[in-house]
Coordinates of C-alpha atoms in Angstrom, one line a residue:
X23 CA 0.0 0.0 0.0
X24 CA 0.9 3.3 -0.8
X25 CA -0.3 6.3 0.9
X26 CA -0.2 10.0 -0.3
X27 CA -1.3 12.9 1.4
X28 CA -2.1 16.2 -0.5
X29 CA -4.8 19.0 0.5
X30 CA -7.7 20.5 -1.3
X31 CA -8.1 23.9 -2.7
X32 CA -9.7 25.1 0.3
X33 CA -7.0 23.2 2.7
X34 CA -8.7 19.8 3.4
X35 CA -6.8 16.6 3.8
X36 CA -6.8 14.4 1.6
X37 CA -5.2 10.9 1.2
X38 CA -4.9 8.4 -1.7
X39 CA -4.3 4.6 -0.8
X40 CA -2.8 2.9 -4.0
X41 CA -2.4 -0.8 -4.0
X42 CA 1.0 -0.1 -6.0
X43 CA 3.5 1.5 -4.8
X44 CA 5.0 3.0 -7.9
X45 CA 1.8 5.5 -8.3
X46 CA 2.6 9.0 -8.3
X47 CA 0.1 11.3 -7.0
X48 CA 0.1 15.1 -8.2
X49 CA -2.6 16.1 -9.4
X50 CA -4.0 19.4 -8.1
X51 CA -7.6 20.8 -7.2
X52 CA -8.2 22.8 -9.7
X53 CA -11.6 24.0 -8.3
X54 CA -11.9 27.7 -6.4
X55 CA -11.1 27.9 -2.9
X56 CA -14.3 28.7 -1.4
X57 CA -15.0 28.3 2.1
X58 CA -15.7 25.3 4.0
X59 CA -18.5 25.5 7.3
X60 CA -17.4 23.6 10.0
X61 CA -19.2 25.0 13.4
X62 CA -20.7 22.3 15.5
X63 CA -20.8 21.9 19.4
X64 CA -21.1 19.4 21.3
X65 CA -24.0 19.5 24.3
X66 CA -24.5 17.1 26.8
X67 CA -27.9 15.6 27.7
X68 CA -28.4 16.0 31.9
X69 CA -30.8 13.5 31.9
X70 CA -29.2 10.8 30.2
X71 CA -26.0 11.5 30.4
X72 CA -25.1 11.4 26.6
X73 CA -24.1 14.1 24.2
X74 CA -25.3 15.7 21.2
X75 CA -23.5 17.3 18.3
X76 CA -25.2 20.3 17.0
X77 CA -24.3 20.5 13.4
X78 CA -26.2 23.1 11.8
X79 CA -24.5 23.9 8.8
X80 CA -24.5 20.4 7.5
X81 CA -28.0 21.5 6.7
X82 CA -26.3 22.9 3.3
X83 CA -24.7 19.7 2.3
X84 CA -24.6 18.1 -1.1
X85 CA -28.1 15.6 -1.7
X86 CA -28.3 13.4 -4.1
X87 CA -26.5 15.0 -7.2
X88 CA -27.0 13.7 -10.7
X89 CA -24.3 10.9 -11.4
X90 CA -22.8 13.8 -13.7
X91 CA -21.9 15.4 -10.7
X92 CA -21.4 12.8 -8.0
X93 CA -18.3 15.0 -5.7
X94 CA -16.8 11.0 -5.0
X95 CA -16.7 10.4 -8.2
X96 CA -12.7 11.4 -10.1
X97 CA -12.3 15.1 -11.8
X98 CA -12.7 13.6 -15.6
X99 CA -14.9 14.6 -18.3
X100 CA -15.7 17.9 -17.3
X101 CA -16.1 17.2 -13.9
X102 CA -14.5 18.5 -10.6
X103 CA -14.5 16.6 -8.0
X104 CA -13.7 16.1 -4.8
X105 CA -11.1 14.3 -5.6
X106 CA -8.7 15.8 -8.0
X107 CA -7.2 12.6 -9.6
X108 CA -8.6 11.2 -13.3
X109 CA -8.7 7.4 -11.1
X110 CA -7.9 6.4 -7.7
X111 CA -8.2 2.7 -5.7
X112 CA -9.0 4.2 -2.3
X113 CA -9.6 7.7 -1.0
X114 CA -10.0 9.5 2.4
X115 CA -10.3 13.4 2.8
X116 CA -11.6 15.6 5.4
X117 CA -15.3 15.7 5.2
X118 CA -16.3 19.7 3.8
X119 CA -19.8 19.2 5.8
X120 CA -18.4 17.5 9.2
X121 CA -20.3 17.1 12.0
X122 CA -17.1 17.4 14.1
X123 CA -14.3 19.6 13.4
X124 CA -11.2 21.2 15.4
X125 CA -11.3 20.9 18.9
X126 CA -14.8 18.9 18.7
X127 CA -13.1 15.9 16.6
X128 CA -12.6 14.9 12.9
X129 CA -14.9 13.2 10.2
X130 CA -13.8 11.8 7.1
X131 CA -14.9 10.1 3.4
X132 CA -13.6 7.0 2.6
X133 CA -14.1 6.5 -1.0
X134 CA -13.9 2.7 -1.3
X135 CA -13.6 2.6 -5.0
X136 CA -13.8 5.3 -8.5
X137 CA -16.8 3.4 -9.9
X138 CA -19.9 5.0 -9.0
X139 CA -21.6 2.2 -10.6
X140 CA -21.3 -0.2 -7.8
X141 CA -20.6 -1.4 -4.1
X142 CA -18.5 -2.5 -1.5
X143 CA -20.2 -6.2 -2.1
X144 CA -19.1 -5.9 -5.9
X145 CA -15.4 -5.3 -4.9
X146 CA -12.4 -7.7 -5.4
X147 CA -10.8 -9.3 -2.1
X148 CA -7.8 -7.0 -3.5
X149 CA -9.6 -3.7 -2.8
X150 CA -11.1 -5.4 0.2
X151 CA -8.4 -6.1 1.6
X152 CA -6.8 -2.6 0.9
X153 CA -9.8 -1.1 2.7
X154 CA -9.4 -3.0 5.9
X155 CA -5.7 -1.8 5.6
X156 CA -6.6 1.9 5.1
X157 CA -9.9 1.6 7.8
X158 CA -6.1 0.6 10.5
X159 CA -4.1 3.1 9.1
X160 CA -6.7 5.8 9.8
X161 CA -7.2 4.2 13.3
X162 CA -3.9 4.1 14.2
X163 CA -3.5 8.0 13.2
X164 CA -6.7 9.2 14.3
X165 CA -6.0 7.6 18.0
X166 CA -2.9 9.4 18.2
X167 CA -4.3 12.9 18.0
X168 CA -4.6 14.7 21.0
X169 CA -8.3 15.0 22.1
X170 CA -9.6 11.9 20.4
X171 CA -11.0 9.4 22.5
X172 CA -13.0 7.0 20.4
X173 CA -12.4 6.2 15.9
X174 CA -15.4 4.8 15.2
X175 CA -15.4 3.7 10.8
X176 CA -18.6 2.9 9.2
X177 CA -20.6 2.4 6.1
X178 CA -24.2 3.8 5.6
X179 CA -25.9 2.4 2.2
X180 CA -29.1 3.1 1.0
X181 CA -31.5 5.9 0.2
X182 CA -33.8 4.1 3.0
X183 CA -30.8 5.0 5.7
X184 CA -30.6 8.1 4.5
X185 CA -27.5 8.4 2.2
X186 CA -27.1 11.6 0.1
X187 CA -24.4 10.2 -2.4
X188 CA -24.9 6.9 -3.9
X189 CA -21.3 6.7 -4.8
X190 CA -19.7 3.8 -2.8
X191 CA -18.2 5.2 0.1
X192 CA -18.1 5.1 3.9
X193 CA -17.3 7.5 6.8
X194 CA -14.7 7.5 10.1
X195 CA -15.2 9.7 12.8
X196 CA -12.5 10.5 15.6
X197 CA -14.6 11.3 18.5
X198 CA -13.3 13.6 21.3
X199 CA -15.6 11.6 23.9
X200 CA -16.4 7.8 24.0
X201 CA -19.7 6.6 22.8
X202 CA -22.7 5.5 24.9
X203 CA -22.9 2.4 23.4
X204 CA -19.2 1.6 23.7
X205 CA -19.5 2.9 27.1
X206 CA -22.1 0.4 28.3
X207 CA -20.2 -2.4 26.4
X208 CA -17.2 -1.8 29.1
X209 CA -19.5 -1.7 31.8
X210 CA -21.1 -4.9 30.8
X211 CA -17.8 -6.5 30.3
X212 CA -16.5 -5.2 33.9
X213 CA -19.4 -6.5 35.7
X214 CA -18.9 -9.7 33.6
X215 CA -15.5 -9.8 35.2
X216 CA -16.4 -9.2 38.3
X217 CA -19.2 -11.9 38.3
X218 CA -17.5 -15.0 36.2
X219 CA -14.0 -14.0 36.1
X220 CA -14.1 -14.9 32.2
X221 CA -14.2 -12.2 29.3
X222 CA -17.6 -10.9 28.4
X223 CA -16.7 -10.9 24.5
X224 CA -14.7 -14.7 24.2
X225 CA -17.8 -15.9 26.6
X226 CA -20.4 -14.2 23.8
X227 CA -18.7 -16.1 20.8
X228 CA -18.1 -19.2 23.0
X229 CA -21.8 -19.2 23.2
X230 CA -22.8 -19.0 19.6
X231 CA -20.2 -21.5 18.3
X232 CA -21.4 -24.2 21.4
X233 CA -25.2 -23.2 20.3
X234 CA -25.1 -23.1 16.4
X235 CA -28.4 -21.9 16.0
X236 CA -27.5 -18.3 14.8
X237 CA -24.1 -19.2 12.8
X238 CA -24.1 -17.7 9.7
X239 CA -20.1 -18.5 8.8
X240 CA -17.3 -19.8 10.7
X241 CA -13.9 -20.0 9.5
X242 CA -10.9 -20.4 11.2
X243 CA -9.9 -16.8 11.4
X244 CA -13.4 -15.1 11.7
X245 CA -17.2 -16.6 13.2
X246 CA -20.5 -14.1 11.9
X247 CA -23.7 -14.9 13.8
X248 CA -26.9 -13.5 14.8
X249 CA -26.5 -12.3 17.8
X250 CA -29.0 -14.1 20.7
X251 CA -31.5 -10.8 21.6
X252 CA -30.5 -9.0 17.3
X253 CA -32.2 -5.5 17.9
X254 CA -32.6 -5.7 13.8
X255 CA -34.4 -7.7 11.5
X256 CA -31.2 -9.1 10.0
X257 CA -28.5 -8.0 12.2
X258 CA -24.8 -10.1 12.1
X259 CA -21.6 -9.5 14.2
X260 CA -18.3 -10.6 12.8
X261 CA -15.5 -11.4 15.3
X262 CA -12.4 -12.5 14.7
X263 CA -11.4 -15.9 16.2
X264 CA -8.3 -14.3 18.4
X265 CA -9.7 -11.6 20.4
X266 CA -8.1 -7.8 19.5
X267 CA -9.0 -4.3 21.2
X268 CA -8.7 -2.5 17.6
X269 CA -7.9 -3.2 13.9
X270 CA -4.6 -2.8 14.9
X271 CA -4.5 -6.0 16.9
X272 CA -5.5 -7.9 14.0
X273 CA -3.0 -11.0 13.0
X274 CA -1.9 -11.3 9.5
X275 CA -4.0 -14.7 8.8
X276 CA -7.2 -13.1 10.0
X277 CA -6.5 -9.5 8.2
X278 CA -6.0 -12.1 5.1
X279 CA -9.0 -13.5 5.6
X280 CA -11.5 -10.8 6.4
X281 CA -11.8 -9.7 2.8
X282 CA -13.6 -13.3 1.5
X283 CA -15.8 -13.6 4.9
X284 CA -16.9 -9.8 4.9
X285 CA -17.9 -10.0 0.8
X286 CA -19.8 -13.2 1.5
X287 CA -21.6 -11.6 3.9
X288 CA -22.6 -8.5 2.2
X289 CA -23.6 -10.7 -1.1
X290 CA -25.4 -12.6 1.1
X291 CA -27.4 -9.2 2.7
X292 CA -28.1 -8.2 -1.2
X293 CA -29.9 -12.1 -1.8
X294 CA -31.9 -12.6 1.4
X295 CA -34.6 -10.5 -0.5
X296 CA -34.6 -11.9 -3.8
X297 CA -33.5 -10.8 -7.0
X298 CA -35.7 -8.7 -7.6
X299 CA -35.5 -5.8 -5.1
X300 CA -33.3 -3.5 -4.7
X301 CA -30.0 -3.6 -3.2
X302 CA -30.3 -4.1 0.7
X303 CA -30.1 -1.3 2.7
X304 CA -27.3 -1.3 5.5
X305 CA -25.1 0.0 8.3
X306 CA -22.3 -1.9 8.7
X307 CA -20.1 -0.6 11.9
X308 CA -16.5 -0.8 13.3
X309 CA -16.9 -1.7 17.1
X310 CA -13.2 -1.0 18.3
X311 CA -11.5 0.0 21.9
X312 CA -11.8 3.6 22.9
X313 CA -8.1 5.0 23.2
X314 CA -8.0 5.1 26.6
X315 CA -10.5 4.0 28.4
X316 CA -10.1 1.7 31.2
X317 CA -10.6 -1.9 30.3
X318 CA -9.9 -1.3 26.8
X319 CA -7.5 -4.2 26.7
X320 CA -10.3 -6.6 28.0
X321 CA -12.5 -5.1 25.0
X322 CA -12.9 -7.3 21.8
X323 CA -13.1 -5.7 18.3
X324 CA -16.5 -6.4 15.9
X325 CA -18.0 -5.5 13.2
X326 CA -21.8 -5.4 13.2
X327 CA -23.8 -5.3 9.9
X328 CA -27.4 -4.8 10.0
X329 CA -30.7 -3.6 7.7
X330 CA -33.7 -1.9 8.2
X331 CA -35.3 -3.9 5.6
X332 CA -37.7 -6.3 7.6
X333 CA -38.9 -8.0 4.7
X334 CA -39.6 -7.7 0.7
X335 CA -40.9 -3.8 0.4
X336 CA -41.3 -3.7 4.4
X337 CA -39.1 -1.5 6.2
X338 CA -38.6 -1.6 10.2
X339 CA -39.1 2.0 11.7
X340 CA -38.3 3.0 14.9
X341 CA -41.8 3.8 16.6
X342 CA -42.7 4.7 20.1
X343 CA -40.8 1.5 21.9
X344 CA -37.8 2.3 20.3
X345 CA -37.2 5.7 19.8
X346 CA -38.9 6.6 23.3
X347 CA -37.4 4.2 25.1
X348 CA -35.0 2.4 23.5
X349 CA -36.6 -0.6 23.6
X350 CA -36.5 -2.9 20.3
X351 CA -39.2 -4.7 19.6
X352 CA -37.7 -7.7 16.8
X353 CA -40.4 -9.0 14.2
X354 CA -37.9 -11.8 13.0
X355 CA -36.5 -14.2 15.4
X356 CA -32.6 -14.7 15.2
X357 CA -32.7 -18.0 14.6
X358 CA -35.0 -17.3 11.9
X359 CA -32.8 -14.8 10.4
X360 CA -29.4 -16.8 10.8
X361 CA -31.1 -19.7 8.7
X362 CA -32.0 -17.1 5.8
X363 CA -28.7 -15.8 6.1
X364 CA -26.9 -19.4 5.6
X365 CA -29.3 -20.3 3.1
X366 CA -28.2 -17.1 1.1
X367 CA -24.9 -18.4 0.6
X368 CA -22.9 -17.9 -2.8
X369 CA -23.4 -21.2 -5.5

């Protein structure tokens, strides 16, 4: 991998990640330097305790351009992009419409490929694999910055999740605070600790490999599964089989192997429907180790992949259970769900 760093007319970051290393980036924004709004603040909630970023100026932000004039697309054919290169493998650059900036943190757009034309699932293990390599890199970097307490990389897909750009693409943010939902994660684990003496993640994978029920794949590097009470209608975690804090703990074998199990699983998400229907909806979400939290060692790193899409043409909103309480209410059982999932698998 190859990594260059350049900045944008209007002095944005930005970083191409070229699987060779004799590419020579120099191409420069040729676009006018206009001004880029990045004002957001976070509050915090006295009641519950959590924060909120207040983002107003993302208000502006690009939504759903013409594919003429896609800003992830390369600057070719008349167009100017965000990204100033004629073709790129991966890209990452400084989000113009973050909803954390300076002191309050960092966003970035991870371009996963130049073809607007088609998805992460549609990727070679190549480009997967150069992903998972830039997703690190980014961690690695992001963690060291003074002020960041949590790197938290994601994908959103779908106009039913509410992406703007359709171009492939996912996001990292470098949090100045750590999550609630990380935060709760430690605390389960702690009391876990304190009740069995045994790790709270190893004990959760333990569980699904000695129960089968909601196995989706196993390998020997990586086990996906349904997790036991899925808030989603089709909801799988991905852990690796040795247990890491962060990306960065990953081994070589299972960093060689994530790219065939992760693409399996999103083809897999794209069939449970039927051919038919559009391409599934999904977040799919880096769990990792906050920086310094305490336990963080103790923490073990997932992904979780999940859709909205209850069944064909049925979406699953968030009504008063949910959003008023936070209490999920699942139409499809697990087990129910796992079984599609296996039965899914490629011919």
């Amino acid at each position: 991998m190859k990594k260059t760093s350049t900045r944008l007319a209007d002095g944005r970051e930005l970083l191409y990640y070229d699987s060779r290393h004799d590419t020579v980036r120099t191409d420069a924004d040729r676009r006018p330097a206009g001004p880029v709004a990045t004002g957001s603040e976070i509050r915090r909630d006295p009641l519950l305790g959590d924060r909120v970023v207040i983002a107003s100026h993302r208000q502006s932000r690009t939504y759903r351009p013409p594919v003429g004039e896609c800003p992830l697309c390369p600057s070719r054919d008349g167009l100017l992009s965000e990204i100033p290169a004629a073709d790129y493998d991966v890209v990452v650059f400084e989000n113009r419409f973050p909803s954390l900036a300076g002191d309050t943190g960092r966003c970035e757009v991870v371009c996963f490929t130049s073809d607007h034309h088609t998805s992460f699932a549609d990727l070679g293990e190549d480009r997967a694999a150069l992903v998972l390599d830039v997703w690190t890199d980014r961690t690695a970097e992001l963690t060291a910055r003074p002020g960041v307490e949590q790197v938290y990389c994601f994908e959103n897909r779908g106009a039913e999740i509410g992406v703007t750009l359709g171009h492939p693409h996912g996001q990292i943010y470098a949090l100045p605070f750590v999550t609630p939902r990380t935060a709760l994660m430690l605390r389960s684990a702690a009391d876990h600790r304190a009740a069995t003496g045994r790790n709270l993640f190893d004990d959760i994978v333990a569980r699904e490999l000695a129960d089968g029920a909601r196995l989706v794949l196993t390998g020997p590097e990586w086990v996906a599964f349904v997790p036991y009470a899925a808030h989603w209608p089709y909801e799988v975690h991905l852990y690796p089989r040795r247990r890491v804090p962060d990306l960065g703990g990953l081994d070589d074998a299972a960093r060689a192997a994530f790219p065939g199990v992760y693409l399996e699983l999103l083809r897999r998400f794209d069939r449970i429907f039927g051919p038919v229907e559009p391409p599934t909806p999904y977040v799919s979400a880096w769990h990792q180790a906050p920086a310094r939290a305490e336990g963080r060692d103790g923490f073990g790193l997932h992904l979780e992949l999940f859709t909205i899409r209850r069944s064909s043409g049925r979406l699953k909103f968030l009504a008063g259970t949910e959003s008023g309480m936070d209490v999920f209410i699942n139409d499809v059982p697990p087990e129910a769900a796992a079984q599609r999932l296996r039965e899914a698998a490629s011919a």
